[in-house]
Coordinates of C-alpha atoms in Angstrom, one line a residue:
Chain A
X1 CA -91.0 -9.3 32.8
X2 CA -92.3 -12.7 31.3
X3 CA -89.2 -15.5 30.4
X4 CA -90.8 -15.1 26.9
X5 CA -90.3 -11.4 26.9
X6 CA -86.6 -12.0 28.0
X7 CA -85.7 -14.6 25.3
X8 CA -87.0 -12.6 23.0
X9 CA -84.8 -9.6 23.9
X10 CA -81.9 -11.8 24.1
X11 CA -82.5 -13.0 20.5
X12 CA -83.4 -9.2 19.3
X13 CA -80.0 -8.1 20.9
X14 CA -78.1 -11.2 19.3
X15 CA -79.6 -10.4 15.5
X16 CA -78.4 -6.8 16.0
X17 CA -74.9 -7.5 16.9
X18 CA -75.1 -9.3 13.2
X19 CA -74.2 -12.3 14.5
X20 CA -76.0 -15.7 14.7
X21 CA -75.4 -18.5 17.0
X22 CA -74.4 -20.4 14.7
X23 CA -71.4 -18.1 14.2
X24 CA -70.9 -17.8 17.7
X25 CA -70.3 -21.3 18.2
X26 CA -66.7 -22.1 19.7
X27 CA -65.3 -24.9 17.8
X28 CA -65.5 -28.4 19.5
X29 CA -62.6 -29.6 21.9
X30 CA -62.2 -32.5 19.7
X31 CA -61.6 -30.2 16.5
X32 CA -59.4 -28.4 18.6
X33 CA -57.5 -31.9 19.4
X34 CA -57.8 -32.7 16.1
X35 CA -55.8 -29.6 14.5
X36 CA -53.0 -29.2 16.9
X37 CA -52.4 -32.8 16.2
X38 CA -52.4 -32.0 12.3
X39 CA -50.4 -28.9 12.9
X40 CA -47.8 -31.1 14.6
X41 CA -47.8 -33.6 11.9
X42 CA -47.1 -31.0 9.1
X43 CA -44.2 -30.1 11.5
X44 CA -43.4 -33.7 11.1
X45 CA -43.5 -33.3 7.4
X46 CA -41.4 -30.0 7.1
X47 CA -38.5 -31.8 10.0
X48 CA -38.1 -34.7 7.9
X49 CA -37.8 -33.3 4.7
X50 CA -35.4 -30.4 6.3
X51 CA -33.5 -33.6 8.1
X52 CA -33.1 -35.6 4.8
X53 CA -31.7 -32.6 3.0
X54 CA -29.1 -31.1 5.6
X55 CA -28.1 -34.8 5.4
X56 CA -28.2 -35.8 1.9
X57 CA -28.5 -34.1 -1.1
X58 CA -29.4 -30.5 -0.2
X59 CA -32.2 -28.6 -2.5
X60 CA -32.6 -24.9 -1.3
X61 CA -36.0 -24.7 -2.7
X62 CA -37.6 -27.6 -1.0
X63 CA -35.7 -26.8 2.4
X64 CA -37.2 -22.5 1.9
X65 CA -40.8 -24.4 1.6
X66 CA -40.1 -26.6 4.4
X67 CA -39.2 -23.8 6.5
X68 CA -41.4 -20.8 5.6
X69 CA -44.2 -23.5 6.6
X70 CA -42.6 -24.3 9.8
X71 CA -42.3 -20.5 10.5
X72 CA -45.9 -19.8 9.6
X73 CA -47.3 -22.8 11.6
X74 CA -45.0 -21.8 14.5
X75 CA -46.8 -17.9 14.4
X76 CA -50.1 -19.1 13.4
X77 CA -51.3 -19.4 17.3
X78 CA -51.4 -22.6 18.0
X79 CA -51.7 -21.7 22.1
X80 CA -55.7 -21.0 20.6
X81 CA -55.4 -25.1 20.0
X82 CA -54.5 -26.0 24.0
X83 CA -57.6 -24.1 25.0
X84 CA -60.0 -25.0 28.1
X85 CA -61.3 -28.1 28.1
X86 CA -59.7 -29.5 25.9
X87 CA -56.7 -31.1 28.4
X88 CA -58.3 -34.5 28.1
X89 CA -60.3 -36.1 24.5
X90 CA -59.7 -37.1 21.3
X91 CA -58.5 -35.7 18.4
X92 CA -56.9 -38.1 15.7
X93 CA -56.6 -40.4 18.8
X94 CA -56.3 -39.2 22.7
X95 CA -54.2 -35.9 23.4
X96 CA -50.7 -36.5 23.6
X97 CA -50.2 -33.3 25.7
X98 CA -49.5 -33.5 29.5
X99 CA -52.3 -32.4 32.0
X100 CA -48.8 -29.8 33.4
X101 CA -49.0 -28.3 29.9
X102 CA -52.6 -26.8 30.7
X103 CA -51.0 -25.9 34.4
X104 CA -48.1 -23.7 33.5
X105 CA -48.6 -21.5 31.3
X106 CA -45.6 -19.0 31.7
X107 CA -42.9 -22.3 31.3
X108 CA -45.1 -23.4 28.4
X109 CA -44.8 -19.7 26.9
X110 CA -41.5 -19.4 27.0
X111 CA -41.0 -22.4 25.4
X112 CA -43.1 -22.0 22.5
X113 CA -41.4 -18.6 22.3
X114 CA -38.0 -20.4 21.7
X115 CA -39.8 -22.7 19.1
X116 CA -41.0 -19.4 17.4
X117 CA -37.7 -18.2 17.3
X118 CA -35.5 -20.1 15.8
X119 CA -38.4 -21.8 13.2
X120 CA -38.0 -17.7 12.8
X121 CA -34.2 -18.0 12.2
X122 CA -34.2 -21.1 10.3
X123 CA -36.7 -19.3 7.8
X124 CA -34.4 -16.5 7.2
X125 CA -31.1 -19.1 7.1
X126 CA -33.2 -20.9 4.8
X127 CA -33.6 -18.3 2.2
X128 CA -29.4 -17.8 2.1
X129 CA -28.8 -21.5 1.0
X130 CA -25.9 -22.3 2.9
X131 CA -26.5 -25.6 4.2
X132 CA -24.5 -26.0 6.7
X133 CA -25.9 -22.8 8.6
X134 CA -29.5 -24.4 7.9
X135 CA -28.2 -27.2 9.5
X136 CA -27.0 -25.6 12.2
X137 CA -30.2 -23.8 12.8
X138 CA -32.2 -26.7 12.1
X139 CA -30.1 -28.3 14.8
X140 CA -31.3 -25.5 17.4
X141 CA -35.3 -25.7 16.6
X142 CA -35.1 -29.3 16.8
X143 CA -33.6 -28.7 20.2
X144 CA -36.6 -26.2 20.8
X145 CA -39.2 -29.1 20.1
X146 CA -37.5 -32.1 22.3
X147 CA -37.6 -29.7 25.6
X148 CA -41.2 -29.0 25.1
X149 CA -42.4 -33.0 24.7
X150 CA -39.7 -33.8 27.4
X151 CA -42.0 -31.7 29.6
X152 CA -45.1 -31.5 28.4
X153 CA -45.9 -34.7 25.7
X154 CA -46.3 -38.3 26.9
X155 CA -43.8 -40.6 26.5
X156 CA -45.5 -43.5 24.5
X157 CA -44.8 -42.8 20.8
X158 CA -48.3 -42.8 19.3
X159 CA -48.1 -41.8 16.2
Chain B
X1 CA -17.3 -62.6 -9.5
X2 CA -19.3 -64.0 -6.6
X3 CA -22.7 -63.3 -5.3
X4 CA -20.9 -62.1 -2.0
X5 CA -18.3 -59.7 -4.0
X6 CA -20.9 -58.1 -5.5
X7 CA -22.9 -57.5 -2.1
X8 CA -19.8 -56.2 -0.2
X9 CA -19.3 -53.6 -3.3
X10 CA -22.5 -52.7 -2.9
X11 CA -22.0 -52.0 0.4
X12 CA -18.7 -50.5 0.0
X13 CA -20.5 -47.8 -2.7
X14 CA -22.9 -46.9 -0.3
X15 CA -20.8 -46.3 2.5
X16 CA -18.9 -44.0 0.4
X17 CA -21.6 -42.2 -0.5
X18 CA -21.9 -41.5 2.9
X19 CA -25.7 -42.3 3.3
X20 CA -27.4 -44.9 5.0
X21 CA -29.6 -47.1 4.1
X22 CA -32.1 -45.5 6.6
X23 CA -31.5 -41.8 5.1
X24 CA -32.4 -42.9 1.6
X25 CA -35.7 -44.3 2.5
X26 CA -38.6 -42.6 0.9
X27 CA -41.3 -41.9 3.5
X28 CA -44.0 -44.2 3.7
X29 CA -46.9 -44.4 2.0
X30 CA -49.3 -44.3 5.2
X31 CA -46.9 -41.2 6.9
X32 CA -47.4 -39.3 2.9
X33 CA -51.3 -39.5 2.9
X34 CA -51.2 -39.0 7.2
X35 CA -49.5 -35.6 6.5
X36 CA -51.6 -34.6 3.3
X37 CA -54.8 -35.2 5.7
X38 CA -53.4 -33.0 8.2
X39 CA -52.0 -30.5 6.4
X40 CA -55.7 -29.6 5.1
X41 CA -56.9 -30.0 8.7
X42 CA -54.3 -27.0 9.3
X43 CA -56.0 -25.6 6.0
X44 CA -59.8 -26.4 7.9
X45 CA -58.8 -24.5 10.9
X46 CA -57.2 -21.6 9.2
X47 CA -60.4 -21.0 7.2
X48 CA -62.6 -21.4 10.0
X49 CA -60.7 -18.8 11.7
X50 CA -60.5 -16.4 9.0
X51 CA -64.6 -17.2 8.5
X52 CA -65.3 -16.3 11.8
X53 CA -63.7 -13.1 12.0
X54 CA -65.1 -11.9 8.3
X55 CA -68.3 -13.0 9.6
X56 CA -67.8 -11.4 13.5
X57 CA -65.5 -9.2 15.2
X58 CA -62.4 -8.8 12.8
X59 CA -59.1 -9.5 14.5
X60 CA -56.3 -8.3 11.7
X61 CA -53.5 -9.8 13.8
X62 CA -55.8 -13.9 14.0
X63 CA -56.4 -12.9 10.1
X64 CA -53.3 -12.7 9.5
X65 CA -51.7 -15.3 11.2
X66 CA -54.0 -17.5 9.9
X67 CA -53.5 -16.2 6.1
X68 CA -49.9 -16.6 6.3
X69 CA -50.0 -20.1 7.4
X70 CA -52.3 -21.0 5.2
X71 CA -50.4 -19.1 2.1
X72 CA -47.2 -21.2 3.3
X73 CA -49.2 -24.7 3.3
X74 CA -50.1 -23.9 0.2
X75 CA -46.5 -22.8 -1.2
X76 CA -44.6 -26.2 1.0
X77 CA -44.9 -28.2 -1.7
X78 CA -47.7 -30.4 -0.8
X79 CA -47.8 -32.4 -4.6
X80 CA -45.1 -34.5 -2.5
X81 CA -47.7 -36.3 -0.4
X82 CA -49.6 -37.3 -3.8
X83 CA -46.6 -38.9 -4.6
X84 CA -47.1 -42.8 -6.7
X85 CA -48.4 -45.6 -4.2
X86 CA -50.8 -43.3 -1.8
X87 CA -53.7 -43.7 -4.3
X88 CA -55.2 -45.5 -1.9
X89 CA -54.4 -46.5 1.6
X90 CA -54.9 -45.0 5.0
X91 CA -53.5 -42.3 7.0
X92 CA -55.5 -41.1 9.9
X93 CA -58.0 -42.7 7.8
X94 CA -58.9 -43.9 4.3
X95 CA -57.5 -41.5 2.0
X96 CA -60.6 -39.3 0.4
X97 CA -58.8 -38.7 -3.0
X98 CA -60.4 -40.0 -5.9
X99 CA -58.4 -42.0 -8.3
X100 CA -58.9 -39.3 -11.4
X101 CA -56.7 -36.9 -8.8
X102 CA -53.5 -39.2 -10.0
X103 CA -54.7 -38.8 -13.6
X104 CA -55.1 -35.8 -14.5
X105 CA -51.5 -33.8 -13.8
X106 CA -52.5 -31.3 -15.5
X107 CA -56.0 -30.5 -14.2
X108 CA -54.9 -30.6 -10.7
X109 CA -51.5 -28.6 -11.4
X110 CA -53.8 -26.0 -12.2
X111 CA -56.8 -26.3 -9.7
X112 CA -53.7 -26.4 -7.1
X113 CA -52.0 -23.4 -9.1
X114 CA -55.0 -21.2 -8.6
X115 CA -55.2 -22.6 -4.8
X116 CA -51.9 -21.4 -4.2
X117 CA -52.1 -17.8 -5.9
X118 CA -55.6 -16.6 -4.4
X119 CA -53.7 -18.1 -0.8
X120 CA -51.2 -15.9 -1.6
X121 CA -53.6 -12.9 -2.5
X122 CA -55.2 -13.3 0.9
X123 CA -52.2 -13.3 3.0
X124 CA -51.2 -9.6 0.9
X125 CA -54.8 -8.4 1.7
X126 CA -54.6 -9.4 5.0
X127 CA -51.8 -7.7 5.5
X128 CA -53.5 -4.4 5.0
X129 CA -56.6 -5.2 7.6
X130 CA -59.2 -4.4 5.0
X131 CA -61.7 -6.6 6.7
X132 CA -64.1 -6.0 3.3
X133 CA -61.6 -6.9 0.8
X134 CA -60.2 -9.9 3.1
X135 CA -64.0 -11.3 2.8
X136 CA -64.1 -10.9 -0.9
X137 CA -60.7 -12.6 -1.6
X138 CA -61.2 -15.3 1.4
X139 CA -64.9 -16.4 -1.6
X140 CA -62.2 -16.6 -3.7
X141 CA -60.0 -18.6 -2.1
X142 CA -62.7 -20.8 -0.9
X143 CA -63.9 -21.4 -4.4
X144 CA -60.5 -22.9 -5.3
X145 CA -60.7 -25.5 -2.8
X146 CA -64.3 -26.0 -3.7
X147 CA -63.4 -26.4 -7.1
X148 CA -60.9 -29.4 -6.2
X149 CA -63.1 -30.7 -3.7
X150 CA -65.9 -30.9 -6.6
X151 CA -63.4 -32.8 -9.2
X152 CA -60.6 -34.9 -6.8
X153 CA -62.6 -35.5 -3.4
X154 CA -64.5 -38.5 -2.5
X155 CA -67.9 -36.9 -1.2
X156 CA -68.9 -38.6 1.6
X157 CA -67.4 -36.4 5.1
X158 CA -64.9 -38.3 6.8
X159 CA -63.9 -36.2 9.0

């Protein structure tokens, strides 16, 4: 069989699975960079605004939003965002993440499971209004994030 | 009474307040508009997702952890980062919201109002694995950020 006869096959085959290449297309390590870092940031976000309310004045609804999108980020896969060749590059600016993250993948599951969790936990708390259990709570998720970048984040503070 | 008197009361107020200084800061500018650019990147990746499968091979669990998130995003009150003094400035980079966006309230509390329900359709939908009707209410959903975009969003692709 010619190479013409083959690519044409291959490109007869691809139009009946109804896909295009396009479509196909995995996204780019550096989008993949790029997102985890933005999904950490709106962490970021929903932490300090959690932090300024179990310490000053509280306000249940902005502390429920806070941590319904904690919860949500923390189940939306982000493990999809560490993917293959992405354990060097540049996102925002250069990954952040160690090369041991991309190494050990049953320490860096369990972790994330914790994370999970009690982001889980503080949702539900959340929704009760009693701020000193969100504080609490919010105490043991924070807990959850400092052992993963103790591990698994470099040190230097770019952001 | 003296200059000094009046400090030291000052001081004394605050301490009994029982804040610090530090607590009562509102975040920065630079941090608001950093976490408003990434919080749509976590919007961009979300839709992407949900694109691909509508488009490909429908996964109902990535849908739907992708819907959620993006429903709670859109519910964590991101008006916050629009807040006086980010109407220009740079987070990650130059911000890409035009300066009608901080004129017009009312416009954008309903362009973001219709954001939030159709977000809030699609996680309900998705829910239920109906990979046609997740399609049909993901075009709607789109539209609403298009709609936005069209109106508040500087068009040159910064990112």
């Amino acid at each position: 069989m010619s190479q013409l006869s083959k690519s044409l096959i291959v490109l007869v085959l691809a139009a009946a699975a109804g896909t295009t290449l396009a479509q196909q297309a995995a996204p780019k390590p550096e989008n993949l960079i790029k997102w985890r870092q933005s999904a950490y940031q709106v962490l970021a976000w929903n932490s300090g605004r959690i932090k300024a309310n179990v310490e000053g004045n509280y306000n249940k609804d902005d502390v429920v939003r806070a941590a319904n999108s904690t919860a949500a980020i923390a189940n939306s896969g982000l493990g999809a965002l560490f993917a293959p060749g992405t354990e060097t590059g540049k996102g925002w600016h250069d990954t952040a993440a160690k090369p041991e993250l991309f190494k050990d993948g049953k320490r860096v599951g369990e972790l994330a499971g914790n994370f999970t969790r009690e982001a889980n936990e503080l949702a539900k708390v959340a929704a009760d209004g009693d701020a000193a259990t969100v504080k609490e709570q919010f105490g043991k998720l924070s807990r959850t994030c400092k052992a993963c970048h103790d591990d698994f984040k470099v040190k230097e503070d770019r952001q």
